[in-house]
Amino acid sequence: MNQASITYRKLQAPSGNGDCFIEPPISKSLSCIHANHQRFTAFAGIKIGGLSFTTLRQQARDELISAGREYTQTYLDLSNTKVTEKTSIVLTGHQPTLFHAGVWFKNFCLDHIAKHTQSLAINLIIDHDIVKSTSIKVPSQTHDTITLKTIAYDVATASNRIETTGIQDENLFNSFPQRVADQLNVFVKKPILESFWKLVQQAPTDIIGYKFSQARHQLEHRAGMNSLDVPFSTLCRGASFARLLLHLMKNAARFRKVHNAAVCEYRKVHRIRNLGHPVPELEILSDRIELPLWSWTNSTAQRQRLFCQVTAEQLILSDLPASFELRLDLAASSSECVEQLQAWQQTGLQFRPRALLTTMFSRLLLGDLFIHGIGGGKYDQVTDQIIYEFFGQQPPL
C-alpha cells in the first residue's frame, strides 16, 4: 500500500461570470463511488468502538437515513424519496447561514450527482458550529458611489451555538428583507430574499439556523431537487458517533500524534506559519490529552475543548476549565460505555466534533461520496493523512 502524502493543490474559484469549478467532473462520480466501495472493503477487519467497521458503517447509515426522514418530513413531502439497502449516499454540508451562491451551488451538484448515480442525496446541516455573524453585506449606491452596507437580521447573543440560537429581536428579524430590498433596489428589483424570507418566517422551528436551512431546502424542492437534510447535532447523539468517540478516547495519545503530524505536514507543504491554520495542534495538559471535539453543558454558554485522561482502569473526560469530570470504567463492555456516553448527552453534556473529525465521520461512516467546497477540499488533505496513518488504509475519495 502506497501512502498518498500531502501535496500542494492550487484550488481556486473561477473568476468568470457563470463559471464553475468541479473536480473531478460529475461524469466520473459513479466511478468514484465504486472506487470508494473497494476502499471501504479494505477497512472490514478494523474494529471501532467494539464493532467491525462494516457493521458500524451500516449502523451509522441507518441512523443517518432515519434522522433525515424524521427531520425533513416536518416541512417537506417525502413520498418521492425512495431508499433501499443498496442505495448509495452522496453527501454535502455547510453551516445553516445566509451563505453566498457559490456555497449553495454544492447542493445543486449534490442533486445532479445523486440523480446521475441513482443515489440518495443528503445535506448535512453543520449546526454544531457557532454563529459567526448576524448580518450580511449588501451593495448600496449613492449618486455615483457604490459601497457595501452591513444589514443585520438579528442581534448577537452570549450563547452563540447555531443549534440553540433563536431570534432575539423579532422586529429586526421581520424587517430584514425590506431593509435589504431598499438597498438593492437600484440593482435588483425583486430579490429572491422576499420569497425566501416568507418561508423562513413560516418554518416550524424557533432556531434561526434551521429556519434558514428549511427555507433553502423548500426552494430546492420546488426546483425539482430531491434530498434529505439532517442536523449534524442529531447524529452526534447517536450510538455510531459515540462508538467513534470511544475509539478516539481509548487511542487518544496515538490519534493526537497522527493528527499533529498531518497538520504540521500540511503547513510545511503550503508554507503556512499561522499555528491556527488549518487547525490548531492537539495539546497535552499534564496527563490530559486533547481530543478533536468541543464540549459544553447546559450551564455553560461557550463551548470548551474536550480532554481525555487514560489510566489502566478508566477513561476520564473533562473540559479545559474543569467544569465537569466524568469517568468510564474500562472493565465495562464497549456497548455499556457507548450507552453511558449517550446518557450523558441526554442529561445536558454535549460532545461535538471539530471540522476535520466532522468530515472524517461523514466520509468514513455515513456516505459513499462527499462533495466539498474549495476550502474544505484543501483542508481535507489533512483528514486523508489522518485516516491513512490512524486506520492504516487509503481514505475514500
mmCIF file of C-alpha atoms in Angstrom:
data_model
loop_
_atom_site.group_PDB
_atom_site.id
_atom_site.type_symbol
_atom_site.label_atom_id
_atom_site.label_comp_id
_atom_site.label_asym_id
_atom_site.label_seq_id
_atom_site.Cartn_x
_atom_site.Cartn_y
_atom_site.Cartn_z
ATOM 1 C CA MET A 1 0.000 0.000 0.000
ATOM 2 C CA ASN A 2 1.453 3.335 -1.068
ATOM 3 C CA GLN A 3 0.917 6.365 1.105
ATOM 4 C CA ALA A 4 -0.631 9.378 -0.623
ATOM 5 C CA SER A 5 1.232 12.199 1.105
ATOM 6 C CA ILE A 6 0.073 15.797 1.296
ATOM 7 C CA THR A 7 0.909 17.785 -1.832
ATOM 8 C CA TYR A 8 0.310 21.386 -2.781
ATOM 9 C CA ARG A 9 -3.046 21.782 -4.546
ATOM 10 C CA LYS A 10 -3.967 25.048 -6.201
ATOM 11 C CA LEU A 11 -7.746 25.008 -5.952
ATOM 12 C CA GLN A 12 -9.183 28.362 -6.917
ATOM 13 C CA ALA A 13 -12.688 29.678 -7.560
ATOM 14 C CA PRO A 14 -13.202 30.706 -11.210
ATOM 15 C CA SER A 15 -13.335 34.439 -11.902
ATOM 16 C CA GLY A 16 -15.656 34.432 -14.923
ATOM 17 C CA ASN A 17 -19.371 35.133 -14.587
ATOM 18 C CA GLY A 18 -21.271 31.835 -14.502
ATOM 19 C CA ASP A 19 -18.098 29.724 -14.425
ATOM 20 C CA CYS A 20 -17.853 26.757 -12.065
ATOM 21 C CA PHE A 21 -15.113 24.522 -10.684
ATOM 22 C CA ILE A 22 -15.935 20.794 -10.358
ATOM 23 C CA GLU A 23 -13.106 18.329 -9.771
ATOM 24 C CA PRO A 24 -13.376 15.501 -10.649
ATOM 25 C CA PRO A 25 -16.157 16.118 -13.199
ATOM 26 C CA ILE A 26 -19.665 14.873 -12.423
ATOM 27 C CA SER A 27 -19.344 12.304 -15.229
ATOM 28 C CA LYS A 28 -16.818 10.446 -13.041
ATOM 29 C CA SER A 29 -18.952 10.425 -9.886
ATOM 30 C CA LEU A 30 -20.202 6.857 -10.340
ATOM 31 C CA SER A 31 -16.673 5.514 -10.809
ATOM 32 C CA CYS A 32 -15.639 7.426 -7.663
ATOM 33 C CA ILE A 33 -18.436 5.739 -5.710
ATOM 34 C CA HIS A 34 -17.355 2.308 -6.972
ATOM 35 C CA ALA A 35 -13.740 3.074 -6.065
ATOM 36 C CA ASN A 36 -14.808 4.080 -2.568
ATOM 37 C CA HIS A 37 -16.743 0.841 -2.128
ATOM 38 C CA GLN A 38 -13.494 -1.005 -2.831
ATOM 39 C CA ARG A 39 -11.647 1.134 -0.305
ATOM 40 C CA PHE A 40 -14.304 0.554 2.353
ATOM 41 C CA THR A 41 -13.855 -3.199 1.864
ATOM 42 C CA ALA A 42 -10.237 -2.823 2.986
ATOM 43 C CA PHE A 43 -11.445 -1.415 6.333
ATOM 44 C CA ALA A 44 -13.526 -4.542 7.060
ATOM 45 C CA GLY A 45 -11.063 -6.024 9.570
ATOM 46 C CA ILE A 46 -10.895 -2.858 11.689
ATOM 47 C CA LYS A 47 -12.899 -2.558 14.911
ATOM 48 C CA ILE A 48 -14.186 0.813 16.095
ATOM 49 C CA GLY A 49 -15.802 1.088 19.497
ATOM 50 C CA GLY A 50 -16.336 -2.644 19.755
ATOM 51 C CA LEU A 51 -17.934 -3.141 16.324
ATOM 52 C CA SER A 52 -16.440 -4.097 12.984
ATOM 53 C CA PHE A 53 -16.059 -1.199 10.570
ATOM 54 C CA THR A 54 -18.637 -2.756 8.232
ATOM 55 C CA THR A 55 -21.232 -3.181 10.990
ATOM 56 C CA LEU A 56 -20.640 0.299 12.383
ATOM 57 C CA ARG A 57 -20.857 1.867 8.938
ATOM 58 C CA GLN A 58 -24.223 0.204 8.306
ATOM 59 C CA GLN A 59 -25.472 1.330 11.720
ATOM 60 C CA ALA A 60 -24.335 4.900 11.061
ATOM 61 C CA ARG A 61 -26.041 4.984 7.668
ATOM 62 C CA ASP A 62 -29.270 3.626 9.147
ATOM 63 C CA GLU A 63 -29.157 6.364 11.791
ATOM 64 C CA LEU A 64 -28.452 8.969 9.104
ATOM 65 C CA ILE A 65 -31.377 7.992 6.884
ATOM 66 C CA SER A 66 -33.755 7.677 9.829
ATOM 67 C CA ALA A 67 -32.735 11.085 11.193
ATOM 68 C CA GLY A 68 -33.003 12.629 7.729
ATOM 69 C CA ARG A 69 -36.517 11.342 7.192
ATOM 70 C CA GLU A 70 -37.672 12.332 10.665
ATOM 71 C CA TYR A 71 -36.328 15.868 10.343
ATOM 72 C CA THR A 72 -37.171 16.613 6.699
ATOM 73 C CA GLN A 73 -40.747 15.345 6.852
ATOM 74 C CA THR A 74 -41.590 18.083 9.368
ATOM 75 C CA TYR A 75 -41.658 20.561 6.468
ATOM 76 C CA LEU A 76 -41.477 18.590 3.171
ATOM 77 C CA ASP A 77 -43.409 15.786 1.482
ATOM 78 C CA LEU A 78 -41.072 12.775 1.189
ATOM 79 C CA SER A 79 -43.347 10.491 -0.821
ATOM 80 C CA ASN A 80 -40.939 10.589 -3.793
ATOM 81 C CA THR A 81 -37.838 9.786 -1.721
ATOM 82 C CA LYS A 82 -37.136 6.069 -2.118
ATOM 83 C CA VAL A 83 -34.362 4.223 -0.275
ATOM 84 C CA THR A 84 -33.203 0.601 -0.445
ATOM 85 C CA GLU A 85 -30.394 -1.197 1.385
ATOM 86 C CA LYS A 86 -28.193 -0.930 -1.705
ATOM 87 C CA THR A 87 -28.778 2.794 -2.208
ATOM 88 C CA SER A 88 -25.539 4.764 -2.266
ATOM 89 C CA ILE A 89 -25.436 8.029 -0.324
ATOM 90 C CA VAL A 90 -23.955 11.265 -1.670
ATOM 91 C CA LEU A 91 -23.283 13.946 0.936
ATOM 92 C CA THR A 92 -22.502 17.599 1.230
ATOM 93 C CA GLY A 93 -22.892 20.051 4.086
ATOM 94 C CA HIS A 94 -22.466 23.561 5.400
ATOM 95 C CA GLN A 95 -23.400 25.796 8.297
ATOM 96 C CA PRO A 96 -27.048 26.977 8.006
ATOM 97 C CA THR A 97 -26.305 30.631 7.335
ATOM 98 C CA LEU A 98 -27.136 33.170 4.633
ATOM 99 C CA PHE A 99 -24.269 31.886 2.526
ATOM 100 C CA HIS A 100 -23.315 33.029 -0.961
ATOM 101 C CA ALA A 101 -24.319 31.368 -4.226
ATOM 102 C CA GLY A 102 -21.012 29.517 -4.520
ATOM 103 C CA VAL A 103 -21.821 27.548 -1.383
ATOM 104 C CA TRP A 104 -25.393 26.881 -2.478
ATOM 105 C CA PHE A 105 -24.021 25.554 -5.787
ATOM 106 C CA LYS A 106 -22.842 22.437 -3.908
ATOM 107 C CA ASN A 107 -26.464 21.480 -3.245
ATOM 108 C CA PHE A 108 -27.299 21.660 -6.948
ATOM 109 C CA CYS A 109 -24.274 19.470 -7.668
ATOM 110 C CA LEU A 110 -25.460 17.113 -4.924
ATOM 111 C CA ASP A 111 -28.836 16.691 -6.618
ATOM 112 C CA HIS A 112 -27.279 16.255 -10.064
ATOM 113 C CA ILE A 113 -24.766 13.647 -8.891
ATOM 114 C CA ALA A 114 -27.399 11.741 -6.904
ATOM 115 C CA LYS A 115 -29.647 11.513 -9.961
ATOM 116 C CA HIS A 116 -26.704 10.623 -12.223
ATOM 117 C CA THR A 117 -25.660 7.757 -9.914
ATOM 118 C CA GLN A 118 -29.161 6.814 -8.654
ATOM 119 C CA SER A 119 -28.061 7.635 -5.120
ATOM 120 C CA LEU A 120 -29.693 9.274 -2.121
ATOM 121 C CA ALA A 121 -28.744 12.945 -1.689
ATOM 122 C CA ILE A 122 -28.273 14.130 1.901
ATOM 123 C CA ASN A 123 -27.262 17.589 3.058
ATOM 124 C CA LEU A 124 -25.625 17.748 6.482
ATOM 125 C CA ILE A 125 -26.637 20.857 8.412
ATOM 126 C CA ILE A 126 -23.466 21.799 10.291
ATOM 127 C CA ASP A 127 -25.372 23.182 13.254
ATOM 128 C CA HIS A 128 -22.723 22.341 15.862
ATOM 129 C CA ASP A 129 -20.648 25.342 14.817
ATOM 130 C CA ILE A 130 -21.091 28.825 16.284
ATOM 131 C CA VAL A 131 -22.948 31.827 14.866
ATOM 132 C CA LYS A 132 -20.181 33.970 13.397
ATOM 133 C CA SER A 133 -22.372 36.814 12.129
ATOM 134 C CA THR A 134 -25.964 38.063 12.280
ATOM 135 C CA SER A 135 -25.703 40.345 9.258
ATOM 136 C CA ILE A 136 -24.885 40.417 5.559
ATOM 137 C CA LYS A 137 -23.209 42.987 3.315
ATOM 138 C CA VAL A 138 -25.409 44.497 0.611
ATOM 139 C CA PRO A 139 -24.306 46.740 -2.283
ATOM 140 C CA SER A 140 -25.629 50.267 -1.984
ATOM 141 C CA GLN A 141 -25.404 53.196 -4.399
ATOM 142 C CA THR A 142 -25.379 56.883 -3.510
ATOM 143 C CA HIS A 143 -25.084 59.086 -6.599
ATOM 144 C CA ASP A 144 -22.090 57.563 -8.447
ATOM 145 C CA THR A 145 -20.578 55.792 -5.454
ATOM 146 C CA ILE A 146 -21.154 52.095 -4.754
ATOM 147 C CA THR A 147 -20.415 50.801 -1.264
ATOM 148 C CA LEU A 148 -21.198 47.746 0.840
ATOM 149 C CA LYS A 149 -23.657 48.305 3.656
ATOM 150 C CA THR A 150 -23.975 45.913 6.604
ATOM 151 C CA ILE A 151 -27.583 44.921 7.321
ATOM 152 C CA ALA A 152 -28.402 42.837 10.405
ATOM 153 C CA TYR A 153 -31.176 40.267 10.635
ATOM 154 C CA ASP A 154 -30.780 39.910 14.425
ATOM 155 C CA VAL A 155 -28.609 40.915 17.365
ATOM 156 C CA ALA A 156 -25.749 38.788 18.693
ATOM 157 C CA THR A 157 -26.137 36.628 21.823
ATOM 158 C CA ALA A 158 -23.776 35.383 24.526
ATOM 159 C CA SER A 159 -24.703 31.759 23.828
ATOM 160 C CA ASN A 160 -23.985 31.561 20.112
ATOM 161 C CA ARG A 161 -24.267 27.880 19.224
ATOM 162 C CA ILE A 162 -26.222 27.521 15.981
ATOM 163 C CA GLU A 163 -28.256 24.573 17.243
ATOM 164 C CA THR A 164 -29.642 26.551 20.199
ATOM 165 C CA THR A 165 -29.797 30.154 18.926
ATOM 166 C CA GLY A 166 -33.272 31.597 18.402
ATOM 167 C CA ILE A 167 -34.500 35.034 17.360
ATOM 168 C CA GLN A 168 -33.522 37.807 19.782
ATOM 169 C CA ASP A 169 -35.141 40.835 18.107
ATOM 170 C CA GLU A 170 -38.379 39.994 16.265
ATOM 171 C CA ASN A 171 -38.759 43.464 14.740
ATOM 172 C CA LEU A 172 -35.216 43.430 13.373
ATOM 173 C CA PHE A 173 -35.699 39.915 12.037
ATOM 174 C CA ASN A 174 -39.060 40.569 10.347
ATOM 175 C CA SER A 175 -37.951 43.853 8.764
ATOM 176 C CA PHE A 176 -34.773 42.352 7.304
ATOM 177 C CA PRO A 177 -35.998 41.604 3.733
ATOM 178 C CA GLN A 178 -37.467 45.080 3.268
ATOM 179 C CA ARG A 179 -34.304 46.769 4.526
ATOM 180 C CA VAL A 180 -32.230 44.679 2.121
ATOM 181 C CA ALA A 181 -34.639 45.365 -0.765
ATOM 182 C CA ASP A 182 -34.424 49.105 -0.129
ATOM 183 C CA GLN A 183 -30.650 48.978 -0.606
ATOM 184 C CA LEU A 184 -30.761 46.595 -3.576
ATOM 185 C CA ASN A 185 -33.485 48.442 -5.461
ATOM 186 C CA VAL A 186 -31.030 50.078 -7.860
ATOM 187 C CA PHE A 187 -29.517 46.692 -8.803
ATOM 188 C CA VAL A 188 -32.252 44.070 -8.272
ATOM 189 C CA LYS A 189 -35.957 44.866 -8.447
ATOM 190 C CA LYS A 190 -37.242 41.610 -6.969
ATOM 191 C CA PRO A 191 -34.582 39.753 -4.955
ATOM 192 C CA ILE A 192 -35.095 36.086 -4.090
ATOM 193 C CA LEU A 193 -34.857 37.118 -0.445
ATOM 194 C CA GLU A 194 -38.535 38.174 -0.497
ATOM 195 C CA SER A 195 -39.892 34.679 -1.210
ATOM 196 C CA PHE A 196 -37.114 33.068 0.824
ATOM 197 C CA TRP A 197 -37.913 35.099 3.940
ATOM 198 C CA LYS A 198 -41.601 34.155 3.815
ATOM 199 C CA LEU A 199 -40.508 30.523 4.056
ATOM 200 C CA VAL A 200 -38.085 31.441 6.850
ATOM 201 C CA GLN A 201 -40.903 33.020 8.863
ATOM 202 C CA GLN A 202 -43.223 30.056 8.263
ATOM 203 C CA ALA A 203 -40.662 27.394 9.239
ATOM 204 C CA PRO A 204 -41.909 25.209 12.143
ATOM 205 C CA THR A 205 -38.895 25.882 14.391
ATOM 206 C CA ASP A 206 -37.594 28.591 16.701
ATOM 207 C CA ILE A 207 -33.917 28.096 15.770
ATOM 208 C CA ILE A 208 -32.692 30.635 13.208
ATOM 209 C CA GLY A 209 -30.252 28.244 11.521
ATOM 210 C CA TYR A 210 -32.988 25.673 10.962
ATOM 211 C CA LYS A 211 -35.311 28.377 9.628
ATOM 212 C CA PHE A 212 -32.670 29.286 7.050
ATOM 213 C CA SER A 213 -31.927 25.683 6.061
ATOM 214 C CA GLN A 214 -35.594 24.691 5.801
ATOM 215 C CA ALA A 215 -36.391 27.694 3.603
ATOM 216 C CA ARG A 216 -33.427 26.881 1.362
ATOM 217 C CA HIS A 217 -34.474 23.244 1.181
ATOM 218 C CA GLN A 218 -38.032 24.155 0.196
ATOM 219 C CA LEU A 219 -36.783 26.352 -2.647
ATOM 220 C CA GLU A 220 -34.665 23.420 -3.851
ATOM 221 C CA HIS A 221 -37.662 21.092 -3.623
ATOM 222 C CA ARG A 222 -39.766 23.494 -5.710
ATOM 223 C CA ALA A 223 -36.986 23.491 -8.322
ATOM 224 C CA GLY A 224 -37.293 19.702 -8.686
ATOM 225 C CA MET A 225 -34.422 18.715 -6.427
ATOM 226 C CA ASN A 226 -34.792 15.716 -4.123
ATOM 227 C CA SER A 227 -32.753 15.310 -0.943
ATOM 228 C CA LEU A 228 -32.856 14.892 2.814
ATOM 229 C CA ASP A 229 -31.498 17.372 5.333
ATOM 230 C CA VAL A 230 -30.000 16.240 8.653
ATOM 231 C CA PRO A 231 -28.838 18.409 11.568
ATOM 232 C CA PHE A 232 -25.377 17.092 12.447
ATOM 233 C CA SER A 233 -26.080 17.568 16.158
ATOM 234 C CA THR A 234 -28.693 14.806 15.883
ATOM 235 C CA LEU A 235 -26.067 12.379 14.583
ATOM 236 C CA CYS A 236 -23.730 13.358 17.441
ATOM 237 C CA ARG A 237 -26.252 11.954 19.906
ATOM 238 C CA GLY A 238 -26.400 8.608 18.100
ATOM 239 C CA ALA A 239 -24.702 5.344 19.014
ATOM 240 C CA SER A 240 -22.433 5.339 15.947
ATOM 241 C CA PHE A 241 -20.809 8.649 16.786
ATOM 242 C CA ALA A 242 -20.451 7.536 20.415
ATOM 243 C CA ARG A 243 -18.555 4.427 19.257
ATOM 244 C CA LEU A 244 -16.164 6.549 17.204
ATOM 245 C CA LEU A 245 -15.690 8.844 20.206
ATOM 246 C CA LEU A 246 -14.946 5.848 22.428
ATOM 247 C CA HIS A 247 -12.361 4.608 19.913
ATOM 248 C CA LEU A 248 -10.639 8.008 19.866
ATOM 249 C CA MET A 249 -10.646 8.197 23.659
ATOM 250 C CA LYS A 250 -9.031 4.788 24.058
ATOM 251 C CA ASN A 251 -6.404 5.715 21.460
ATOM 252 C CA ALA A 252 -6.098 9.405 22.376
ATOM 253 C CA ALA A 253 -2.293 9.539 22.505
ATOM 254 C CA ARG A 254 -1.818 7.853 19.136
ATOM 255 C CA PHE A 255 -4.553 9.906 17.477
ATOM 256 C CA ARG A 256 -3.012 13.139 18.771
ATOM 257 C CA LYS A 257 0.382 12.145 17.356
ATOM 258 C CA VAL A 258 -1.094 11.300 13.944
ATOM 259 C CA HIS A 259 -3.292 14.405 13.902
ATOM 260 C CA ASN A 260 -0.493 16.817 14.762
ATOM 261 C CA ALA A 261 1.937 15.252 12.289
ATOM 262 C CA ALA A 262 -0.618 15.665 9.486
ATOM 263 C CA VAL A 263 -1.340 19.280 10.456
ATOM 264 C CA CYS A 264 2.380 20.126 10.566
ATOM 265 C CA GLU A 265 2.978 18.450 7.201
ATOM 266 C CA TYR A 266 0.151 20.483 5.645
ATOM 267 C CA ARG A 267 1.658 23.709 6.995
ATOM 268 C CA LYS A 268 5.092 22.760 5.682
ATOM 269 C CA VAL A 269 3.844 21.925 2.187
ATOM 270 C CA HIS A 270 1.719 25.079 1.953
ATOM 271 C CA ARG A 271 4.320 27.288 3.706
ATOM 272 C CA ILE A 272 1.899 28.327 6.434
ATOM 273 C CA ARG A 273 3.235 29.976 9.598
ATOM 274 C CA ASN A 274 -0.103 30.565 11.321
ATOM 275 C CA LEU A 275 -0.326 27.905 14.069
ATOM 276 C CA GLY A 276 -4.114 28.047 13.961
ATOM 277 C CA HIS A 277 -4.262 27.134 10.284
ATOM 278 C CA PRO A 278 -5.719 24.854 9.017
ATOM 279 C CA VAL A 279 -6.476 23.816 12.624
ATOM 280 C CA PRO A 280 -4.526 24.063 15.905
ATOM 281 C CA GLU A 281 -2.478 21.098 17.059
ATOM 282 C CA LEU A 282 -3.985 18.969 19.836
ATOM 283 C CA GLU A 283 -2.352 19.615 23.205
ATOM 284 C CA ILE A 284 -1.358 17.641 26.292
ATOM 285 C CA LEU A 285 -2.032 19.389 29.597
ATOM 286 C CA SER A 286 -0.437 17.431 32.419
ATOM 287 C CA ASP A 287 -1.775 13.921 31.771
ATOM 288 C CA ARG A 288 -4.855 15.060 29.860
ATOM 289 C CA ILE A 289 -4.871 14.616 26.073
ATOM 290 C CA GLU A 290 -6.909 16.963 23.926
ATOM 291 C CA LEU A 291 -9.477 15.328 21.645
ATOM 292 C CA PRO A 292 -10.692 16.877 18.349
ATOM 293 C CA LEU A 293 -14.038 17.722 19.913
ATOM 294 C CA TRP A 294 -15.922 20.526 21.611
ATOM 295 C CA SER A 295 -17.988 20.061 24.736
ATOM 296 C CA TRP A 296 -20.468 22.118 26.686
ATOM 297 C CA THR A 297 -23.082 21.704 29.381
ATOM 298 C CA ASN A 298 -26.474 23.333 29.779
ATOM 299 C CA SER A 299 -24.928 25.645 32.379
ATOM 300 C CA THR A 300 -22.056 26.903 30.163
ATOM 301 C CA ALA A 301 -22.643 29.459 27.423
ATOM 302 C CA GLN A 302 -19.460 28.797 25.452
ATOM 303 C CA ARG A 303 -18.117 25.558 24.024
ATOM 304 C CA GLN A 304 -14.874 24.224 25.505
ATOM 305 C CA ARG A 305 -12.106 21.881 24.397
ATOM 306 C CA LEU A 306 -12.533 18.243 25.431
ATOM 307 C CA PHE A 307 -9.720 16.313 27.119
ATOM 308 C CA CYS A 308 -9.257 12.649 27.998
ATOM 309 C CA GLN A 309 -7.028 11.069 30.617
ATOM 310 C CA VAL A 310 -6.342 7.376 30.011
ATOM 311 C CA THR A 311 -5.498 5.190 33.016
ATOM 312 C CA ALA A 312 -5.274 1.427 33.424
ATOM 313 C CA GLU A 313 -8.822 1.297 34.780
ATOM 314 C CA GLN A 314 -10.627 4.363 33.452
ATOM 315 C CA LEU A 315 -11.142 6.943 30.759
ATOM 316 C CA ILE A 316 -11.583 10.354 32.394
ATOM 317 C CA LEU A 317 -13.273 13.105 30.373
ATOM 318 C CA SER A 318 -13.041 16.788 31.269
ATOM 319 C CA ASP A 319 -13.083 20.221 29.679
ATOM 320 C CA LEU A 320 -10.365 22.862 29.975
ATOM 321 C CA PRO A 321 -11.821 24.920 32.863
ATOM 322 C CA ALA A 322 -12.706 21.597 34.566
ATOM 323 C CA SER A 323 -16.413 22.369 34.803
ATOM 324 C CA PHE A 324 -17.010 18.612 34.700
ATOM 325 C CA GLU A 325 -15.081 15.352 35.128
ATOM 326 C CA LEU A 326 -16.678 12.099 34.023
ATOM 327 C CA ARG A 327 -15.322 8.560 34.156
ATOM 328 C CA LEU A 328 -15.788 5.482 32.008
ATOM 329 C CA ASP A 329 -14.839 2.136 33.509
ATOM 330 C CA LEU A 330 -12.610 0.193 31.098
ATOM 331 C CA ALA A 331 -13.830 -3.046 32.653
ATOM 332 C CA ALA A 332 -17.254 -2.315 31.151
ATOM 333 C CA SER A 333 -18.132 -3.521 27.658
ATOM 334 C CA SER A 334 -17.920 -1.181 24.682
ATOM 335 C CA SER A 335 -21.716 -1.174 24.419
ATOM 336 C CA GLU A 336 -22.028 -0.155 28.069
ATOM 337 C CA CYS A 337 -19.542 2.688 27.537
ATOM 338 C CA VAL A 338 -21.448 3.844 24.457
ATOM 339 C CA GLU A 339 -24.703 3.839 26.406
ATOM 340 C CA GLN A 340 -23.062 5.941 29.117
ATOM 341 C CA LEU A 341 -21.760 8.474 26.583
ATOM 342 C CA GLN A 342 -25.247 8.785 25.123
ATOM 343 C CA ALA A 343 -26.801 9.053 28.582
ATOM 344 C CA TRP A 344 -24.524 11.977 29.461
ATOM 345 C CA GLN A 345 -25.707 13.793 26.347
ATOM 346 C CA GLN A 346 -29.330 13.213 27.313
ATOM 347 C CA THR A 347 -28.692 14.913 30.656
ATOM 348 C CA GLY A 348 -27.117 18.051 29.211
ATOM 349 C CA LEU A 349 -23.452 17.350 28.398
ATOM 350 C CA GLN A 350 -22.826 17.645 24.665
ATOM 351 C CA PHE A 351 -19.959 16.365 22.506
ATOM 352 C CA ARG A 352 -19.458 17.883 19.051
ATOM 353 C CA PRO A 353 -16.686 17.204 16.501
ATOM 354 C CA ARG A 354 -14.403 19.868 15.125
ATOM 355 C CA ALA A 355 -14.045 20.360 11.383
ATOM 356 C CA LEU A 356 -11.662 17.517 10.478
ATOM 357 C CA LEU A 357 -13.468 14.943 12.614
ATOM 358 C CA THR A 358 -16.795 16.062 11.125
ATOM 359 C CA THR A 359 -15.658 15.167 7.625
ATOM 360 C CA MET A 360 -13.821 12.027 8.780
ATOM 361 C CA PHE A 361 -17.010 10.682 10.374
ATOM 362 C CA SER A 362 -19.057 11.694 7.324
ATOM 363 C CA ARG A 363 -16.723 10.261 4.702
ATOM 364 C CA LEU A 364 -15.844 7.025 6.508
ATOM 365 C CA LEU A 365 -19.132 6.014 8.091
ATOM 366 C CA LEU A 366 -22.021 7.941 6.545
ATOM 367 C CA GLY A 367 -21.648 8.394 2.807
ATOM 368 C CA ASP A 368 -20.262 6.890 -0.381
ATOM 369 C CA LEU A 369 -19.176 10.233 -1.842
ATOM 370 C CA PHE A 370 -18.684 13.628 -0.181
ATOM 371 C CA ILE A 371 -18.879 16.964 -2.035
ATOM 372 C CA HIS A 372 -16.572 19.634 -0.631
ATOM 373 C CA GLY A 373 -16.223 23.304 -1.295
ATOM 374 C CA ILE A 374 -12.788 24.545 -2.331
ATOM 375 C CA GLY A 375 -11.690 25.362 1.229
ATOM 376 C CA GLY A 376 -12.839 22.030 2.627
ATOM 377 C CA GLY A 377 -11.223 20.210 -0.278
ATOM 378 C CA LYS A 378 -7.873 21.751 0.635
ATOM 379 C CA TYR A 379 -8.113 21.060 4.366
ATOM 380 C CA ASP A 380 -9.302 17.502 3.896
ATOM 381 C CA GLN A 381 -5.833 16.567 2.695
ATOM 382 C CA VAL A 382 -5.111 16.615 6.429
ATOM 383 C CA THR A 383 -8.084 14.314 7.042
ATOM 384 C CA ASP A 384 -6.833 11.954 4.324
ATOM 385 C CA GLN A 385 -3.453 11.742 6.020
ATOM 386 C CA ILE A 386 -5.029 11.156 9.440
ATOM 387 C CA ILE A 387 -7.241 8.363 8.100
ATOM 388 C CA TYR A 388 -4.290 6.702 6.384
ATOM 389 C CA GLU A 389 -1.978 6.841 9.398
ATOM 390 C CA PHE A 390 -4.565 6.125 12.099
ATOM 391 C CA PHE A 391 -6.522 3.336 10.409
ATOM 392 C CA GLY A 392 -3.793 2.070 8.080
ATOM 393 C CA GLN A 393 -5.939 2.214 4.941
ATOM 394 C CA GLN A 394 -6.350 4.525 1.978
ATOM 395 C CA PRO A 395 -9.065 7.143 2.638
ATOM 396 C CA PRO A 396 -12.181 7.334 0.461
ATOM 397 C CA LEU A 397 -12.067 9.712 -2.497
#
